[in-house]
Tab-separated table of C-alpha atoms and ligand atoms in Angstrom:
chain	number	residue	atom	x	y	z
A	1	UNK	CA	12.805	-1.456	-20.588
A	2	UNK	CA	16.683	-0.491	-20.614
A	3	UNK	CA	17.213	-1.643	-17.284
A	4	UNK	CA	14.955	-4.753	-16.617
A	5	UNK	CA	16.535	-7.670	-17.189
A	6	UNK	CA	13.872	-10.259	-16.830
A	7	UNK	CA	11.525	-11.636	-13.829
A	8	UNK	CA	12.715	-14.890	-11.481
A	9	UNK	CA	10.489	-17.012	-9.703
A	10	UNK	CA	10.956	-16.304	-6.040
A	11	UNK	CA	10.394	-20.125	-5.069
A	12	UNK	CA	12.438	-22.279	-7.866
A	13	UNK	CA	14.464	-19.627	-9.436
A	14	UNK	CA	13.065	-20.204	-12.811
A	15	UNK	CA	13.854	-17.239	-14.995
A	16	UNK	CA	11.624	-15.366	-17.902
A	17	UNK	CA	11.501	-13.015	-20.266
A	18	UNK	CA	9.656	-9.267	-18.461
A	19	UNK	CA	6.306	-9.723	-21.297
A	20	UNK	CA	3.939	-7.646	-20.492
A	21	UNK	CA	1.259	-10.330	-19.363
A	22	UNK	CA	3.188	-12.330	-17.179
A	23	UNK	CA	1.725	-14.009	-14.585
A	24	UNK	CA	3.300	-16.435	-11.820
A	25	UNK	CA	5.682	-19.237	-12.578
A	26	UNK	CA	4.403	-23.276	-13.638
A	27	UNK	CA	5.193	-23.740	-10.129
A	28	UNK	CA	2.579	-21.280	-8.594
A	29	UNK	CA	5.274	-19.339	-7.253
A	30	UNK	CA	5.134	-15.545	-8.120
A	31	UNK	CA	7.529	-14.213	-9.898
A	32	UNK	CA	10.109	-10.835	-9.251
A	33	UNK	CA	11.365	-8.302	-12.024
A	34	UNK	CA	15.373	-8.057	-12.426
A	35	UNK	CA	17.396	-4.930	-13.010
A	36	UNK	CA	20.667	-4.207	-14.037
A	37	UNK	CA	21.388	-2.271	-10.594
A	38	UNK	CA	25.340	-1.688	-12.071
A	39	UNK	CA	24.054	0.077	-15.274
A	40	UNK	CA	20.975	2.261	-13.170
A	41	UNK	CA	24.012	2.942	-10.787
A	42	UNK	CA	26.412	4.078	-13.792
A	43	UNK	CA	23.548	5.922	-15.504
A	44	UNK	CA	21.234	7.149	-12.967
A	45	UNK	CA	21.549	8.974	-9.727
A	46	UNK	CA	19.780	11.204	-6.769
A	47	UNK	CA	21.074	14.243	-9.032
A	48	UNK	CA	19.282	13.876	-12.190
A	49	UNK	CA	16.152	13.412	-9.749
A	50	UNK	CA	17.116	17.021	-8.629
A	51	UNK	CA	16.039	18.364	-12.261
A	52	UNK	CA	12.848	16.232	-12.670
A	53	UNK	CA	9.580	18.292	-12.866
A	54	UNK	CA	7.834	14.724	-12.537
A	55	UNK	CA	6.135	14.930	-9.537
A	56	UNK	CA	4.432	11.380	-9.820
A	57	UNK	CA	5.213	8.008	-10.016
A	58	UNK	CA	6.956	8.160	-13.140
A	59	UNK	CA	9.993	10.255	-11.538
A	60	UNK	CA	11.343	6.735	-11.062
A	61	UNK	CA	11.038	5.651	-14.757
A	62	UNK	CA	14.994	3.962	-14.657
A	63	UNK	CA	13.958	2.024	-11.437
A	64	UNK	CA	10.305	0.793	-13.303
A	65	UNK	CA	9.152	-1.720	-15.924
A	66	UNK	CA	7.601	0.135	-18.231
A	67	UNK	CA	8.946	0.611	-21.944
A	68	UNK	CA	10.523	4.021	-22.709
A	69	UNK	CA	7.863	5.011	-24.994
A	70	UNK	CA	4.956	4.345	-22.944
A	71	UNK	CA	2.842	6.900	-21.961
A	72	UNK	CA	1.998	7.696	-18.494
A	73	UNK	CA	-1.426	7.302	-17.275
A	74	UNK	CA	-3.696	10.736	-17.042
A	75	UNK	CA	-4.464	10.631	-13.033
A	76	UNK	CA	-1.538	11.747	-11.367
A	77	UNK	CA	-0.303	8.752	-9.136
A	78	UNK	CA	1.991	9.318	-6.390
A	79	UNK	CA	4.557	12.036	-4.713
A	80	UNK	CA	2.105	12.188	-1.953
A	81	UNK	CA	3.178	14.286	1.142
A	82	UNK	CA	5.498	13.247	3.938
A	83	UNK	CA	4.182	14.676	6.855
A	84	UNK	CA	6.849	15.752	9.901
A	85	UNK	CA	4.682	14.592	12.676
A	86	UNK	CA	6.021	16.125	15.577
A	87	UNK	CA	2.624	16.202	17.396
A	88	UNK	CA	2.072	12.869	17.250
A	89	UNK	CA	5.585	11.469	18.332
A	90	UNK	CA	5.292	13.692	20.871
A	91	UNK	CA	1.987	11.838	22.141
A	92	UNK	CA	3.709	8.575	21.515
A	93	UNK	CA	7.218	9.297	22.779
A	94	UNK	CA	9.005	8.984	19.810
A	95	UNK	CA	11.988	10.842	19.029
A	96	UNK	CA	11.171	11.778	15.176
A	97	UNK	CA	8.267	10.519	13.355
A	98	UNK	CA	6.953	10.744	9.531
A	99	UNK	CA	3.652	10.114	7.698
A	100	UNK	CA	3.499	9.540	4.325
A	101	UNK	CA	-0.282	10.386	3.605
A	102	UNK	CA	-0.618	7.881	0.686
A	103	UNK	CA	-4.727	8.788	0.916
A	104	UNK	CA	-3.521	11.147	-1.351
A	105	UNK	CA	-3.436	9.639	-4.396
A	106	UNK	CA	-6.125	10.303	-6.776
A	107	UNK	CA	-8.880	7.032	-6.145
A	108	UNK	CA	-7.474	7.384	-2.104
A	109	UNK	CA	-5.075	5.243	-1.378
A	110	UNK	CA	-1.753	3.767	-2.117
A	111	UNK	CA	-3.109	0.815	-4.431
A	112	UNK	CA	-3.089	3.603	-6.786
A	113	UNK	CA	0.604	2.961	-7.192
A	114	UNK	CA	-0.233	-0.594	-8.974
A	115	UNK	CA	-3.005	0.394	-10.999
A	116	UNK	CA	-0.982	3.003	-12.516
A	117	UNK	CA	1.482	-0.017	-13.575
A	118	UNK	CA	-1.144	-2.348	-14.211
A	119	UNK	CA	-2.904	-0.124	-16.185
A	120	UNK	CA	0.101	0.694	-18.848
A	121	UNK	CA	1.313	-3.180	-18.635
A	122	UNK	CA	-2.401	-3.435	-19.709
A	123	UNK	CA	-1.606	-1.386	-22.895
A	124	UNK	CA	1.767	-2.748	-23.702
A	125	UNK	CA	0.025	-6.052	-23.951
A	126	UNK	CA	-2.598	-4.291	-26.236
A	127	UNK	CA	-5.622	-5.322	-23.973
A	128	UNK	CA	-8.553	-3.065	-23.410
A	129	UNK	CA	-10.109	-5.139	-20.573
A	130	UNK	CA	-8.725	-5.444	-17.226
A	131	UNK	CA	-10.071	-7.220	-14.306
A	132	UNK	CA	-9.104	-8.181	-10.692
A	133	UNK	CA	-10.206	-8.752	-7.280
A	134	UNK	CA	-9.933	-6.976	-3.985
A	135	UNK	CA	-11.145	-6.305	-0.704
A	136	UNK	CA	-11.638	-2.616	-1.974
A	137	UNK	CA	-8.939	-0.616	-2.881
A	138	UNK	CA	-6.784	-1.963	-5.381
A	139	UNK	CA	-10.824	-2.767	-7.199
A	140	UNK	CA	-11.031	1.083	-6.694
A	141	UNK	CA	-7.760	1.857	-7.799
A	142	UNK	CA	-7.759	-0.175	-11.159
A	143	UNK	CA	-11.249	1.125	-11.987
A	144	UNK	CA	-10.412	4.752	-11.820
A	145	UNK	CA	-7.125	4.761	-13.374
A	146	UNK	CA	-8.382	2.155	-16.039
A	147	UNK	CA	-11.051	4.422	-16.825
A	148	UNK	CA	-9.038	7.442	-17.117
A	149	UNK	CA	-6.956	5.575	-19.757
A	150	UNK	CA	-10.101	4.226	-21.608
A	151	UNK	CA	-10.030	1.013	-20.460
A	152	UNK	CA	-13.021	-0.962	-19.463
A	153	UNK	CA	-12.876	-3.359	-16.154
A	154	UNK	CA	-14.285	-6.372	-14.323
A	155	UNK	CA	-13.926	-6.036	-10.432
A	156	UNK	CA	-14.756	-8.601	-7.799
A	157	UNK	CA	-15.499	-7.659	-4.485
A	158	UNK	CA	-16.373	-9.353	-1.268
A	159	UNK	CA	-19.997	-8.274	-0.377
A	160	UNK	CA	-18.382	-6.519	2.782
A	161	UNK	CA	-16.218	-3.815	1.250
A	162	UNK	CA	-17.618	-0.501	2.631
A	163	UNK	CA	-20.063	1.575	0.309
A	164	UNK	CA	-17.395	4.552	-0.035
A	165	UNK	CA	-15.329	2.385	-2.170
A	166	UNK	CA	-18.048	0.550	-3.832
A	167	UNK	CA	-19.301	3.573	-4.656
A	168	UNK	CA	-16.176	4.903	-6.293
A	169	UNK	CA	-16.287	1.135	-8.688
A	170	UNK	CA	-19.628	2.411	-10.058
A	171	UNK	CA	-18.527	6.045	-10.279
A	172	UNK	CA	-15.645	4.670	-12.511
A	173	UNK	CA	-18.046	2.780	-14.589
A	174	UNK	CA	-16.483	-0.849	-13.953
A	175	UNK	CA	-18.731	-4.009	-14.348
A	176	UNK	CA	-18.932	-4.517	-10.434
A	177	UNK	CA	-19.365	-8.258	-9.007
A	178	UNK	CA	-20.315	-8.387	-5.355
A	179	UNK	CA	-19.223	-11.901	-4.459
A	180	UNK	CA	-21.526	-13.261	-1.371
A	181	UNK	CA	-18.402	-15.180	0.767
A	182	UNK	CA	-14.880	-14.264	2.256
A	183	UNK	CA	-11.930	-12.403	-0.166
A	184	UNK	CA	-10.246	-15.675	-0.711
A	185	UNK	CA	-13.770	-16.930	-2.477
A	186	UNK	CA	-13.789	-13.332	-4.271
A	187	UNK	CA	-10.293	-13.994	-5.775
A	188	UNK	CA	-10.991	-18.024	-6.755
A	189	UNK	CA	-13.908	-16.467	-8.705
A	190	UNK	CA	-11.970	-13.332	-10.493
A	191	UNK	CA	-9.186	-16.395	-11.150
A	192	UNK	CA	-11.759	-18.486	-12.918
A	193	UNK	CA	-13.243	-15.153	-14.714
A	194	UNK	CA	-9.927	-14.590	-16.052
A	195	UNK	CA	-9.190	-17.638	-17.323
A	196	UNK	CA	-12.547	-18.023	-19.245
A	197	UNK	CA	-12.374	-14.452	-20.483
A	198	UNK	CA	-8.771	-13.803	-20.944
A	199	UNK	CA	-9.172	-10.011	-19.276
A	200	UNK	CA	-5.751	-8.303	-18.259
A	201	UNK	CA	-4.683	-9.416	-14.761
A	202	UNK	CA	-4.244	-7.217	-11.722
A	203	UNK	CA	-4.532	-9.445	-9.197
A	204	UNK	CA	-1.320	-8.193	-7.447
A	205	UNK	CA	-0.351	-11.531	-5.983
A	206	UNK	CA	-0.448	-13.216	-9.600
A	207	UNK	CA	0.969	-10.148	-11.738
A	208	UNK	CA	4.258	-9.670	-10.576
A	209	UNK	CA	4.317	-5.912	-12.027
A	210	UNK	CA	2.366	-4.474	-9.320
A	211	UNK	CA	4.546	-4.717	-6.368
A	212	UNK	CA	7.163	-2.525	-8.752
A	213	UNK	CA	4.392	-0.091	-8.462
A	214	UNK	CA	3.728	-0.287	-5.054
A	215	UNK	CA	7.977	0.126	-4.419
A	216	UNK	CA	7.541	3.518	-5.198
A	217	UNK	CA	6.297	4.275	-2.040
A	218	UNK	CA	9.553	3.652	-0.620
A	219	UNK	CA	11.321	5.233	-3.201
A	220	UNK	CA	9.534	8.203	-2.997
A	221	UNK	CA	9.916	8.586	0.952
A	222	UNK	CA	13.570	8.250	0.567
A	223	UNK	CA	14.271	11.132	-1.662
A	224	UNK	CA	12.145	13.441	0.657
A	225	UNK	CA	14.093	12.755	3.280
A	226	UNK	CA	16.751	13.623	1.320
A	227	UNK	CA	18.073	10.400	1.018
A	228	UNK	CA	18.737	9.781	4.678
A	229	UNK	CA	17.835	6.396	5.969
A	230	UNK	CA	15.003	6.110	8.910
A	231	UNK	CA	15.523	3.454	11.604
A	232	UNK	CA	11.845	1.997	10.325
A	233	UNK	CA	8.904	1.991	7.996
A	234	UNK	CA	5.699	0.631	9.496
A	235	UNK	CA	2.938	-0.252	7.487
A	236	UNK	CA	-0.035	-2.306	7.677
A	237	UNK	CA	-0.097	-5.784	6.185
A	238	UNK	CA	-2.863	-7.905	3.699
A	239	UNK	CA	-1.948	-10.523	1.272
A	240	UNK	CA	1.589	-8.771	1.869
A	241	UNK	CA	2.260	-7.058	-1.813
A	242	UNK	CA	2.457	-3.512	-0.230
A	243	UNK	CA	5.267	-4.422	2.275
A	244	UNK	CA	7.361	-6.666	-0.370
A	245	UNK	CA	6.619	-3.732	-2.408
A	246	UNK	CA	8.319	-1.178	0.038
A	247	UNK	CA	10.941	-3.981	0.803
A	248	UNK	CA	11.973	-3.719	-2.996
A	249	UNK	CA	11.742	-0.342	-3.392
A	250	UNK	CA	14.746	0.278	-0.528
A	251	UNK	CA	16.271	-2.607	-1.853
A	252	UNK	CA	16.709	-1.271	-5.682
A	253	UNK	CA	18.250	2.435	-4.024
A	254	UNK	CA	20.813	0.347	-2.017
A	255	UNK	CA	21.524	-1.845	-4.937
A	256	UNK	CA	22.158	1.307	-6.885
A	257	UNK	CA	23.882	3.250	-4.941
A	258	UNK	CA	21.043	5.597	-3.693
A	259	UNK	CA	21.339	4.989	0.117
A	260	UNK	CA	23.731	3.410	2.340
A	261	UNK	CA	22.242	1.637	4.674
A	262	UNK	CA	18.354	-0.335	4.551
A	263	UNK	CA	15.587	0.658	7.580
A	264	UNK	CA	13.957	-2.234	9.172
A	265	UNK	CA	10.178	-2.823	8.601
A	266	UNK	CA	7.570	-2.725	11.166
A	267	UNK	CA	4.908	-5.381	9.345
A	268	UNK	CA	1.872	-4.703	11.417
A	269	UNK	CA	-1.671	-6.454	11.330
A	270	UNK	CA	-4.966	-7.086	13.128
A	271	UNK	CA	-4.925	-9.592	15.923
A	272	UNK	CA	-8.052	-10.872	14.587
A	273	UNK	CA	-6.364	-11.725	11.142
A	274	UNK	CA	-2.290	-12.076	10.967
A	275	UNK	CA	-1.496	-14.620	9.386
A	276	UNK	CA	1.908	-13.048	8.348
A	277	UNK	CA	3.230	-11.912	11.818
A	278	UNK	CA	2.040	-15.177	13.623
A	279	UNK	CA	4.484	-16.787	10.945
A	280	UNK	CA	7.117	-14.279	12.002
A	281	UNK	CA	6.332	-14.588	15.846
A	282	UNK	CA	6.262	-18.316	16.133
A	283	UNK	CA	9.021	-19.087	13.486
A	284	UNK	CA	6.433	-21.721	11.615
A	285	UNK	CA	5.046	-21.709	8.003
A	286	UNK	CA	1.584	-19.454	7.996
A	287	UNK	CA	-1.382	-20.987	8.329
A	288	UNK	CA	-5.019	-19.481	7.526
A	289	UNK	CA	-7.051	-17.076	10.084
A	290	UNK	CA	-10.059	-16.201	9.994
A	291	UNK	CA	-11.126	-12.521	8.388
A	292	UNK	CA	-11.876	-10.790	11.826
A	293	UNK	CA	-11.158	-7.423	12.039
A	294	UNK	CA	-13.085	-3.667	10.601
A	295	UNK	CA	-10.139	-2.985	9.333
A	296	UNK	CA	-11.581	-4.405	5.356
A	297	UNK	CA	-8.344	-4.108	3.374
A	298	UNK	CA	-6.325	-6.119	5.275
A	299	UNK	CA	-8.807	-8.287	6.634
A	300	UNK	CA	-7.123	-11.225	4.103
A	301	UNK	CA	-6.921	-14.852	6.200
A	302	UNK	CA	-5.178	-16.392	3.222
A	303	UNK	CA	-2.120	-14.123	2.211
A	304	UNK	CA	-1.767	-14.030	-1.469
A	305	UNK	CA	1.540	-13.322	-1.531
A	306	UNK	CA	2.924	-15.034	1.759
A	307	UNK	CA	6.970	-15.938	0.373
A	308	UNK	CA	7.660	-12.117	-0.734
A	309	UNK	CA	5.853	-10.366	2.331
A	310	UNK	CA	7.618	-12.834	4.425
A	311	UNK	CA	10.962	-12.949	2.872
A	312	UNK	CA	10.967	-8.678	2.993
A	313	UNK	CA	10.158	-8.786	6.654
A	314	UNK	CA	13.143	-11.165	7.737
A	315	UNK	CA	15.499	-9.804	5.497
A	316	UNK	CA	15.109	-6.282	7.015
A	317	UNK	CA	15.152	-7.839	10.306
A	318	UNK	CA	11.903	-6.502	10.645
A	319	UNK	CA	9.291	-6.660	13.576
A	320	UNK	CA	6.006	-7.809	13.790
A	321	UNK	CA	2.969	-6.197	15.862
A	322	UNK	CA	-0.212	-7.123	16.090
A	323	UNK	CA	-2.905	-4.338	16.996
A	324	UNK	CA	-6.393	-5.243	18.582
A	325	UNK	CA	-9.431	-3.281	16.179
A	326	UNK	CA	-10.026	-0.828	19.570
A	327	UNK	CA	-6.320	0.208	18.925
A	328	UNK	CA	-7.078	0.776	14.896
A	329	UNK	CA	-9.819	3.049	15.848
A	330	UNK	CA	-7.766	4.809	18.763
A	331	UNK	CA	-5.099	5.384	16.136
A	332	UNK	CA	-7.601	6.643	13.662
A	333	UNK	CA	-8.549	9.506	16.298
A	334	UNK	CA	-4.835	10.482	17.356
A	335	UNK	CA	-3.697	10.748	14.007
A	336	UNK	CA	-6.827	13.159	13.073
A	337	UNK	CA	-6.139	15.081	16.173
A	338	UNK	CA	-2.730	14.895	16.414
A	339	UNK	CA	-1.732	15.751	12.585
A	340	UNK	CA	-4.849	16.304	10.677
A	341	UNK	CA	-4.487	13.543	8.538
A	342	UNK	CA	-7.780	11.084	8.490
A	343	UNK	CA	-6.543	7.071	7.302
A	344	UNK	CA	-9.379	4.843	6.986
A	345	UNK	CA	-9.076	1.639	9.396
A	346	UNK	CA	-6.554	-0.116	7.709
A	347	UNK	CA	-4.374	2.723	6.981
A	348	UNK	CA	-3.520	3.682	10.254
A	349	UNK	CA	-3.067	0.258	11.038
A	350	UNK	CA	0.815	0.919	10.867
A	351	UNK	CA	0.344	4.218	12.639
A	352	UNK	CA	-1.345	1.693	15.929
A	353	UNK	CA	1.598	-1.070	15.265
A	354	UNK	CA	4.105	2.098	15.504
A	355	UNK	CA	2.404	2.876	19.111
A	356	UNK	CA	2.270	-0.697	19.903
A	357	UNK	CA	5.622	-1.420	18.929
A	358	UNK	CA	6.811	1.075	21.772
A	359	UNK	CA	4.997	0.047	24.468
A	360	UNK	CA	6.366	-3.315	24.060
A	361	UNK	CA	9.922	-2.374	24.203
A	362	UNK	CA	10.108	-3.721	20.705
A	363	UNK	CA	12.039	0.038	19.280
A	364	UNK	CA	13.217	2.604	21.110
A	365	UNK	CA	12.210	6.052	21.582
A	366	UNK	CA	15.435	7.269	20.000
A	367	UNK	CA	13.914	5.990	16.819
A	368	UNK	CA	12.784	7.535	13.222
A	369	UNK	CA	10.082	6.284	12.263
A	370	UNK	CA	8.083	6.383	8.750
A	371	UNK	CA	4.261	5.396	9.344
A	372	UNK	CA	2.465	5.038	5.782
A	373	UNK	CA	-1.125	5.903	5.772
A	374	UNK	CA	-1.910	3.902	3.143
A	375	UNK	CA	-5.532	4.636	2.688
A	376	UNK	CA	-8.299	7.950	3.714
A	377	UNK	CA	-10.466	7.687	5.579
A	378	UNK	CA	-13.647	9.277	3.829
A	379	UNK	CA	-13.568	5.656	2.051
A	380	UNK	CA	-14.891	4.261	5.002
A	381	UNK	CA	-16.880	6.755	7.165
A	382	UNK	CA	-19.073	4.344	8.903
A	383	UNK	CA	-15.872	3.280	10.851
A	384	UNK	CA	-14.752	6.919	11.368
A	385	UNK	CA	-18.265	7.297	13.149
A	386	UNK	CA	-17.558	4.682	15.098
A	387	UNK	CA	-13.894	5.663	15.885
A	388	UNK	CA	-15.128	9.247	16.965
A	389	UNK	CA	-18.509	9.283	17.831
A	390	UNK	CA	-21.865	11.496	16.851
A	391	UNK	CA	-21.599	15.024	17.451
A	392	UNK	CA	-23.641	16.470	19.513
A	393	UNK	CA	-27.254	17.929	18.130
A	394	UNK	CA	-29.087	21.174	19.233
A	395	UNK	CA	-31.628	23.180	18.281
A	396	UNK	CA	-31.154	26.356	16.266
A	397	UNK	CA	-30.855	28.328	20.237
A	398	UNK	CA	-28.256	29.661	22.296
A	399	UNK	CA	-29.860	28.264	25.201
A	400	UNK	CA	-29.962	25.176	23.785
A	401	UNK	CA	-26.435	25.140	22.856
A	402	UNK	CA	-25.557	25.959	26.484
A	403	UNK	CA	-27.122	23.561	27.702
A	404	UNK	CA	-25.406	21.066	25.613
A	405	UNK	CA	-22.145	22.614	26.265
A	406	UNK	CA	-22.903	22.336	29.906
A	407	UNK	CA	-23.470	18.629	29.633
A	408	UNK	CA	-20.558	17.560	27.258
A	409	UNK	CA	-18.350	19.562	29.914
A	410	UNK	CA	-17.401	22.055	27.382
A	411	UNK	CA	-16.615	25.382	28.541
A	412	UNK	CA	-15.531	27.770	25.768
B	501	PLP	C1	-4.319	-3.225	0.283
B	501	PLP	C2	-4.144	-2.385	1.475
B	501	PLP	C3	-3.209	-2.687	2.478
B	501	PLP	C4	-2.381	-3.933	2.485
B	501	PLP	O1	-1.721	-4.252	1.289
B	501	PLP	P1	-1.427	-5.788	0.936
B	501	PLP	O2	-0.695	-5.744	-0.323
B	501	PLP	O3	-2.756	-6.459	0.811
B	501	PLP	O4	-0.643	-6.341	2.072
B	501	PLP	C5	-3.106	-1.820	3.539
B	501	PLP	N1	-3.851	-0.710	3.630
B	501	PLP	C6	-4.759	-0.369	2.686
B	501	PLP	C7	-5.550	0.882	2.853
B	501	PLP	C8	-4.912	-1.190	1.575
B	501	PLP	O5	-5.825	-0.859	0.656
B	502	ZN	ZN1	8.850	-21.347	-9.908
């Protein structure tokens, strides 16, 4: 690891050496991985990305904590499309907006970005077990890149997390524990699990390698736009790993010389569970919410990761936006319609924030926007029903099919 330096706790400062099963600091806060930004900036730049035939994750190798000579994992993580969405901004008023379609990646969503990491930290620490918690994804996530790499897993789950993804858990052959209560119950038990068992940790609040996964989202949508800096990223917000993620990610390119100037975030959640952005809009510490929104993977009333998510959104001078669950769904229609692209509930959660956002004044319409999608939507098709409806059923007849024509007003 040529350029990491070591990992700081973000509360007391405490340093440590980057070992490959580090966990959070003795004083529960989590910690963050240092780099030697003046050697990546001497050594590295947007050139020698110009050359690399590594269209995954692992492009960004110099700005990662991985050791030179570890091997990738087999699913191909990351480089997932940025969309111009002209259609869309158009239908919002927007001057220029972007999707990066992070459903995508090979279990479906953008989690896949920390399981890659978690899954060669795994290795490097010569484990063959890993295990975590989750209210879907990042349990989806570990279990298909774990498996791809051999490795077996333990994943806890809230009993809510929709069948698509459950599914996907037993697909990838992981030892699958439903927990009957809310995520934060799911995560106390995985925590006790993994202190009894002494499994790999990829709880991505605890194991401070994941968000340096998750960064290269950011990373990634700053070289396809060519390096040029848009005004904001909006993306949706859980325990708050993703956005300190994406925070980090811009941060590391400025800090080496990659871009010149840092976009502000747009940290959006569900009314019925922000946590986060209540702490942003009232200026107070967080306090718990209750878990009450259909969007699952955010649906977190106790943040795991409150200091980093919190500390990325005021340092970008970010905004926060709350979004009702009839605007998730809305947003889950106009961005099918619009662009073709089909984000389960949570992951057009910053697509809803974005439209939000503008009809409160809070941007203007002169803006350039990046929206992640950070999950698809076939994950969670129950909710896609219920965003979009039945269709409508005939019998094998013309007549019939006039008829129904006739009386959903459609006139071909
Ligand atoms: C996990 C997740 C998020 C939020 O990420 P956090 O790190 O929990 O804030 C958003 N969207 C989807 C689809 C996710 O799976
Ligand atoms: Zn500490």
């Amino acid at each position: 690891m040529k350029y990491v330096l070591g990992a700081q706790c973000v509360k007391c400062g405490r340093e440590y050496d980057a070992v490959p099963d580090l966990t959070t600091c003795s004083c529960g806060g989590i910690l963050d991985i240092v780099y030697d930004y003046a050697a990546i900036r001497r050594d590295v730049s947007p050139r020698d990305l110009e050359d690399c035939r590594d269209y995954s994750m692992w492009r960004y190798r110099p700005f990662l904590p991985v050791e030179a000579d570890s091997a990738p994992t087999p699913l191909r993580v990351g480089w997932s499309p940025l969309y111009p969405a002209p259609r869309l901004a158009r239908a919002l008023g927007l001057k220029a907006l972007y999707l990066k379609d992070d459903g995508q990646n090979p279990t479906a969503s953008l989690k896949d970005r920390a399981s890659a990491l978690a899954v060669v930290k795994a290795r490097e620490a010569g484990a063959d077990t890993i295990a975590c918690s989750s209210t879907g994804n990042a349990a989806s996530s570990l279990a298909g890149n774990a498996a791809a790499a051999g490795l077996s897993t333990y994943i806890f789950v809230p009993s809510r997390a929709p069948k698509g993804k459950v599914a996907q858990l037993r697909i990838f052959g992981s030892t699958v524990i439903s927990v009957d209560g809310s995520y934060e119950d799911t995560f106390a038990l995985s925590k006790a699990a993994i202190d009894r068992w002494g499994w790999y940790n990829r709880n991505a609040a605890v194991n401070p390698y994941l968000s340096e996964g998750k960064k290269t989202v950011t990373l990634e949508i700053l070289e396809q736009l060519g390096w040029r800096t848009p005004d904001y990223i909006a993306l949706s917000v859980g325990d708050g790993c993703t956005i300190a993620g994406a925070w980090k990610g811009l941060k590391d390119l400025y800090a080496a010389g990659f871009i010149e100037r840092l976009p502000r975030l747009i940290s959006v959640q569900a009314q019925g569970c922000c946590p986060l952005n209540r702490a942003i809009q009232t200026g107070t510490p967080w306090t718990p919410m209750a878990e009450n929104t259909l969007a699952d993977s955010i649906a977190v009333g106790v943040p795991r990761n409150p200091d980093k998510a919190l500390n990325a959104i005021r340092e970008s001078d970010g905004i926060a936006v709350n979004v009702s669950d009839d605007e998730i769904l809305a947003a889950m229609r106009l961005l099918g319609r619009t662009q073709g692209v089909f984000g389960e509930p949570a992951g057009v959660t910053g697509t809803a924030g974005v439209k939000k956002a503008l009809e409160l004044g809070l941007i203007s319409p002169d803006s350039t926007v990046v929206s992640i999608v950070t999950g698809n939507g076939l994950k969670d098709v129950q909710n896609g029903i219920r965003a979009a409806g039945e269709p409508m059923l005939v019998r094998p007849e013309l007549d019939a099919l006039l008829d129904a024509f006739a009386s959903h007003g459609i006139a071909p």
